[in-house]
Amino acid sequence: METKELQYYKSLVSKLPLLKKEIAKVIIGQEEAIDEIIISLLAGGHCLLEGVPGLAKTLMVKTISEALEMQFKRIQFTPDLMPGDIVGTEILEEDHETGKKFFKFSQGPIFANIVLADEINRTPPKTQAALLEAMQEYKVTYAGTNYDLPKPFLIIATQNPIEQAGTYPLPEAQLDRFLLYIKLGYPSEAEELQVLKSTTGSGKPTLSAVMSDKDILDLQKLTRQVHISDELIEEVNRIVRSTRPDTTSSAFVKEWCDWGAGPRAGQALVLCAKARAVLNERFAVIPEDIHTLAYPILRHRISLNFRAEAEGIAPDDVIKAMLSGK
């Protein structure tokens, strides 16, 4: 990397702490979840955000988009939502000069830089599948014509872990499309007290845009160039293969798992480790990057058996045991 180019990238990376500081004006706590959303954006993937109602999931995503000066759209998923409500549809228009009628494609809410798919498990599989092409190909096909989505492009889907009635759990193939599975927990006592004080008055924080869409696109290019040693790539490969009952040396995995993560998990772990390095203003991956991100990358890519669910064993328990060599 040339000196001039290196200086440019360093100036971009130095904006990331400012971005987090700007987001913290509105979102109190949840630093880990915010880091993981930014990591997903830098790695060029999408994320699934899970948490009970009232944890400011929607506000968090909207705040991040404002601090990034990006176009934000929200889709509220409901049982009657149709694919056309997401990707768009053709409408009949008339040319006022010639009087001829023609169809014109009207873009749906998915045409934005950051798209919040709110309560994605409330809509039927047909509509959920409408997101698949967009997530993977970064385009929408309608009536045989391709329409490119804006770049950068990030889908953040949320789901409520409490309610099961009237929901449609995401199939494993679609879960695997999400780079990260982020879990939101309750705030600490001090954070919750601060939330009560800061959100019930008349004052409202003013956000400034810290980075542009071009900045993010350049950081995505930088993320791909971050150095990772062969030893760490071998470690990633070992971790992913250790989630599979037939190739693992972990007794915990053999006892509680039906099947493990595929090669896509390894690719995700390497990319996200590079993105975490960039977020922490480094140009090389360290073991901590890999072990920290193993949880959000693997928790939706391993399947527990019935006995594990009956005993209350969670995917994170399996990942923790596997990483510790049990």
CSV table of N, CA and C in Angstrom, one decimal, residues 243-312:
chain,number,residue,atom,x,y,z
A,243,THR,N,-17.4,-27.4,14.9
A,243,THR,CA,-18.9,-27.4,15.2
A,243,THR,C,-19.6,-28.5,14.6
A,244,ARG,N,-18.9,-29.4,13.8
A,244,ARG,CA,-19.6,-30.5,13.1
A,244,ARG,C,-19.4,-31.8,13.9
A,245,PRO,N,-20.4,-32.5,14.3
A,245,PRO,CA,-20.3,-33.7,15.1
A,245,PRO,C,-19.4,-34.7,14.5
A,246,ASP,N,-19.3,-34.8,13.1
A,246,ASP,CA,-18.5,-35.9,12.5
A,246,ASP,C,-17.1,-35.6,12.4
A,247,THR,N,-16.7,-34.3,12.6
A,247,THR,CA,-15.3,-33.9,12.4
A,247,THR,C,-14.7,-33.2,13.6
A,248,THR,N,-15.5,-33.2,14.7
A,248,THR,CA,-15.0,-32.5,15.9
A,248,THR,C,-14.3,-33.4,16.9
A,249,SER,N,-13.5,-32.8,17.7
A,249,SER,CA,-12.9,-33.5,18.9
A,249,SER,C,-13.5,-33.1,20.2
A,250,SER,N,-14.6,-32.2,20.1
A,250,SER,CA,-15.3,-31.7,21.2
A,250,SER,C,-16.4,-32.6,21.7
A,251,ALA,N,-16.3,-33.2,22.9
A,251,ALA,CA,-17.3,-34.1,23.4
A,251,ALA,C,-18.6,-33.3,23.5
A,252,PHE,N,-18.6,-32.1,23.9
A,252,PHE,CA,-19.7,-31.2,24.1
A,252,PHE,C,-20.5,-31.1,22.8
A,253,VAL,N,-19.8,-30.9,21.6
A,253,VAL,CA,-20.5,-30.8,20.3
A,253,VAL,C,-21.1,-32.1,19.9
A,254,LYS,N,-20.4,-33.2,20.1
A,254,LYS,CA,-20.9,-34.5,19.8
A,254,LYS,C,-22.1,-34.9,20.6
A,255,GLU,N,-22.2,-34.4,21.8
A,255,GLU,CA,-23.3,-34.8,22.6
A,255,GLU,C,-24.6,-33.9,22.3
A,256,TRP,N,-24.4,-32.7,22.0
A,256,TRP,CA,-25.6,-31.8,21.9
A,256,TRP,C,-25.9,-31.3,20.5
A,257,CYS,N,-25.1,-31.5,19.5
A,257,CYS,CA,-25.3,-30.9,18.1
A,257,CYS,C,-25.8,-32.0,17.1
A,258,ASP,N,-26.7,-31.6,16.3
A,258,ASP,CA,-27.1,-32.4,15.1
A,258,ASP,C,-26.2,-32.2,13.9
A,259,TRP,N,-26.0,-30.9,13.6
A,259,TRP,CA,-25.1,-30.6,12.5
A,259,TRP,C,-24.5,-29.2,12.8
A,260,GLY,N,-23.3,-28.9,12.1
A,260,GLY,CA,-22.6,-27.7,12.4
A,260,GLY,C,-22.5,-26.8,11.2
A,261,ALA,N,-21.6,-25.8,11.3
A,261,ALA,CA,-21.6,-24.7,10.3
A,261,ALA,C,-20.9,-25.2,9.1
A,262,GLY,N,-21.2,-24.5,7.9
A,262,GLY,CA,-20.6,-24.8,6.6
A,262,GLY,C,-19.5,-23.9,6.3
A,263,PRO,N,-18.9,-24.0,5.2
A,263,PRO,CA,-17.7,-23.2,4.8
A,263,PRO,C,-18.0,-21.7,4.8
A,264,ARG,N,-19.3,-21.3,4.6
A,264,ARG,CA,-19.6,-19.9,4.6
A,264,ARG,C,-19.3,-19.2,5.9
A,265,ALA,N,-19.5,-20.0,7.0
A,265,ALA,CA,-19.2,-19.5,8.3
A,265,ALA,C,-17.7,-19.1,8.5
A,266,GLY,N,-16.8,-20.0,7.9
A,266,GLY,CA,-15.4,-19.6,7.9
A,266,GLY,C,-15.1,-18.4,7.1
A,267,GLN,N,-15.7,-18.2,6.0
A,267,GLN,CA,-15.5,-17.0,5.2
A,267,GLN,C,-16.0,-15.8,6.0
A,268,ALA,N,-17.2,-15.9,6.7
A,268,ALA,CA,-17.7,-14.8,7.5
A,268,ALA,C,-16.8,-14.5,8.6
A,269,LEU,N,-16.2,-15.5,9.3
A,269,LEU,CA,-15.4,-15.3,10.4
A,269,LEU,C,-14.1,-14.5,10.0
A,270,VAL,N,-13.5,-14.9,8.9
A,270,VAL,CA,-12.3,-14.2,8.4
A,270,VAL,C,-12.6,-12.8,8.1
A,271,LEU,N,-13.7,-12.5,7.3
A,271,LEU,CA,-14.1,-11.2,6.9
A,271,LEU,C,-14.4,-10.3,8.1
A,272,CYS,N,-15.2,-10.8,9.0
A,272,CYS,CA,-15.6,-10.0,10.2
A,272,CYS,C,-14.4,-9.8,11.1
A,273,ALA,N,-13.5,-10.7,11.2
A,273,ALA,CA,-12.3,-10.5,12.0
A,273,ALA,C,-11.5,-9.3,11.4
A,274,LYS,N,-11.4,-9.3,10.1
A,274,LYS,CA,-10.7,-8.2,9.5
A,274,LYS,C,-11.4,-6.9,9.7
A,275,ALA,N,-12.8,-6.9,9.7
A,275,ALA,CA,-13.6,-5.7,9.9
A,275,ALA,C,-13.4,-5.2,11.4
A,276,ARG,N,-13.3,-6.2,12.3
A,276,ARG,CA,-13.1,-5.8,13.7
A,276,ARG,C,-11.8,-5.2,13.9
A,277,ALA,N,-10.8,-5.6,13.2
A,277,ALA,CA,-9.4,-5.0,13.2
A,277,ALA,C,-9.5,-3.6,12.8
A,278,VAL,N,-10.2,-3.3,11.7
A,278,VAL,CA,-10.4,-2.0,11.2
A,278,VAL,C,-11.1,-1.1,12.2
A,279,LEU,N,-12.1,-1.6,12.8
A,279,LEU,CA,-12.9,-0.9,13.8
A,279,LEU,C,-12.1,-0.5,15.0
A,280,ASN,N,-11.1,-1.3,15.3
A,280,ASN,CA,-10.2,-1.1,16.4
A,280,ASN,C,-8.9,-0.4,15.9
A,281,GLU,N,-8.9,0.1,14.7
A,281,GLU,CA,-7.8,0.9,14.1
A,281,GLU,C,-6.5,0.1,14.0
A,282,ARG,N,-6.7,-1.1,13.6
A,282,ARG,CA,-5.6,-2.0,13.3
A,282,ARG,C,-5.6,-2.5,11.9
A,283,PHE,N,-4.5,-2.9,11.3
A,283,PHE,CA,-4.4,-3.4,9.9
A,283,PHE,C,-4.0,-4.8,9.9
A,284,ALA,N,-4.2,-5.5,11.0
A,284,ALA,CA,-3.9,-7.0,11.1
A,284,ALA,C,-4.8,-7.6,12.1
A,285,VAL,N,-5.2,-8.9,11.8
A,285,VAL,CA,-6.1,-9.6,12.7
A,285,VAL,C,-5.3,-10.2,13.8
A,286,ILE,N,-5.9,-10.2,15.0
A,286,ILE,CA,-5.4,-10.9,16.1
A,286,ILE,C,-6.3,-12.0,16.6
A,287,PRO,N,-5.9,-13.0,17.4
A,287,PRO,CA,-6.8,-14.1,17.9
A,287,PRO,C,-8.0,-13.6,18.6
A,288,GLU,N,-8.0,-12.5,19.3
A,288,GLU,CA,-9.1,-12.0,20.0
A,288,GLU,C,-10.3,-11.6,19.0
A,289,ASP,N,-9.9,-11.1,17.8
A,289,ASP,CA,-10.9,-10.8,16.8
A,289,ASP,C,-11.8,-12.1,16.5
A,290,ILE,N,-11.1,-13.2,16.3
A,290,ILE,CA,-11.7,-14.4,15.9
A,290,ILE,C,-12.6,-15.0,17.0
A,291,HIS,N,-12.0,-15.1,18.2
A,291,HIS,CA,-12.7,-15.7,19.3
A,291,HIS,C,-13.9,-14.8,19.7
A,292,THR,N,-13.8,-13.5,19.7
A,292,THR,CA,-15.0,-12.7,20.0
A,292,THR,C,-16.1,-12.8,19.1
A,293,LEU,N,-15.8,-12.9,17.8
A,293,LEU,CA,-16.8,-12.9,16.7
A,293,LEU,C,-17.4,-14.3,16.5
A,294,ALA,N,-16.7,-15.4,17.1
A,294,ALA,CA,-17.2,-16.7,16.9
A,294,ALA,C,-18.7,-16.9,17.3
A,295,TYR,N,-19.1,-16.1,18.3
A,295,TYR,CA,-20.4,-16.3,18.9
A,295,TYR,C,-21.5,-15.7,17.9
A,296,PRO,N,-21.4,-14.5,17.5
A,296,PRO,CA,-22.5,-14.0,16.5
A,296,PRO,C,-22.4,-14.6,15.2
A,297,ILE,N,-21.3,-15.2,14.8
A,297,ILE,CA,-21.2,-15.8,13.5
A,297,ILE,C,-21.7,-17.3,13.5
A,298,LEU,N,-21.5,-18.0,14.6
A,298,LEU,CA,-21.8,-19.4,14.6
A,298,LEU,C,-23.1,-19.8,15.3
A,299,ARG,N,-23.7,-18.9,16.1
A,299,ARG,CA,-24.9,-19.2,16.9
A,299,ARG,C,-26.1,-19.6,16.0
A,300,HIS,N,-26.2,-19.0,14.8
A,300,HIS,CA,-27.3,-19.4,14.0
A,300,HIS,C,-26.9,-20.4,12.9
A,301,ARG,N,-25.7,-20.9,13.0
A,301,ARG,CA,-25.3,-21.9,11.9
A,301,ARG,C,-25.0,-23.3,12.5
A,302,ILE,N,-25.4,-23.5,13.8
A,302,ILE,CA,-25.3,-24.8,14.3
A,302,ILE,C,-26.7,-25.2,14.8
A,303,SER,N,-27.0,-26.5,14.7
A,303,SER,CA,-28.3,-27.0,15.1
A,303,SER,C,-28.2,-27.9,16.3
A,304,LEU,N,-28.9,-27.6,17.4
A,304,LEU,CA,-28.8,-28.4,18.6
A,304,LEU,C,-29.8,-29.6,18.4
A,305,ASN,N,-29.6,-30.7,19.1
A,305,ASN,CA,-30.5,-31.8,19.1
A,305,ASN,C,-31.6,-31.6,20.1
A,306,PHE,N,-32.6,-32.5,20.1
A,306,PHE,CA,-33.7,-32.3,21.0
A,306,PHE,C,-33.4,-32.4,22.4
A,307,ARG,N,-32.4,-33.2,22.8
A,307,ARG,CA,-32.0,-33.3,24.2
A,307,ARG,C,-31.4,-32.0,24.7
A,308,ALA,N,-30.6,-31.3,23.8
A,308,ALA,CA,-30.0,-30.0,24.2
A,308,ALA,C,-31.1,-29.0,24.5
A,309,GLU,N,-32.1,-28.9,23.6
A,309,GLU,CA,-33.2,-28.0,23.9
A,309,GLU,C,-34.0,-28.3,25.1
A,310,ALA,N,-34.1,-29.6,25.4
A,310,ALA,CA,-34.9,-30.0,26.6
A,310,ALA,C,-34.1,-29.7,27.9
A,311,GLU,N,-32.7,-29.7,27.7
A,311,GLU,CA,-31.9,-29.5,28.9
A,311,GLU,C,-31.5,-28.0,29.0
A,312,GLY,N,-32.0,-27.2,28.1
A,312,GLY,CA,-31.8,-25.7,28.1
A,312,GLY,C,-30.4,-25.3,27.7
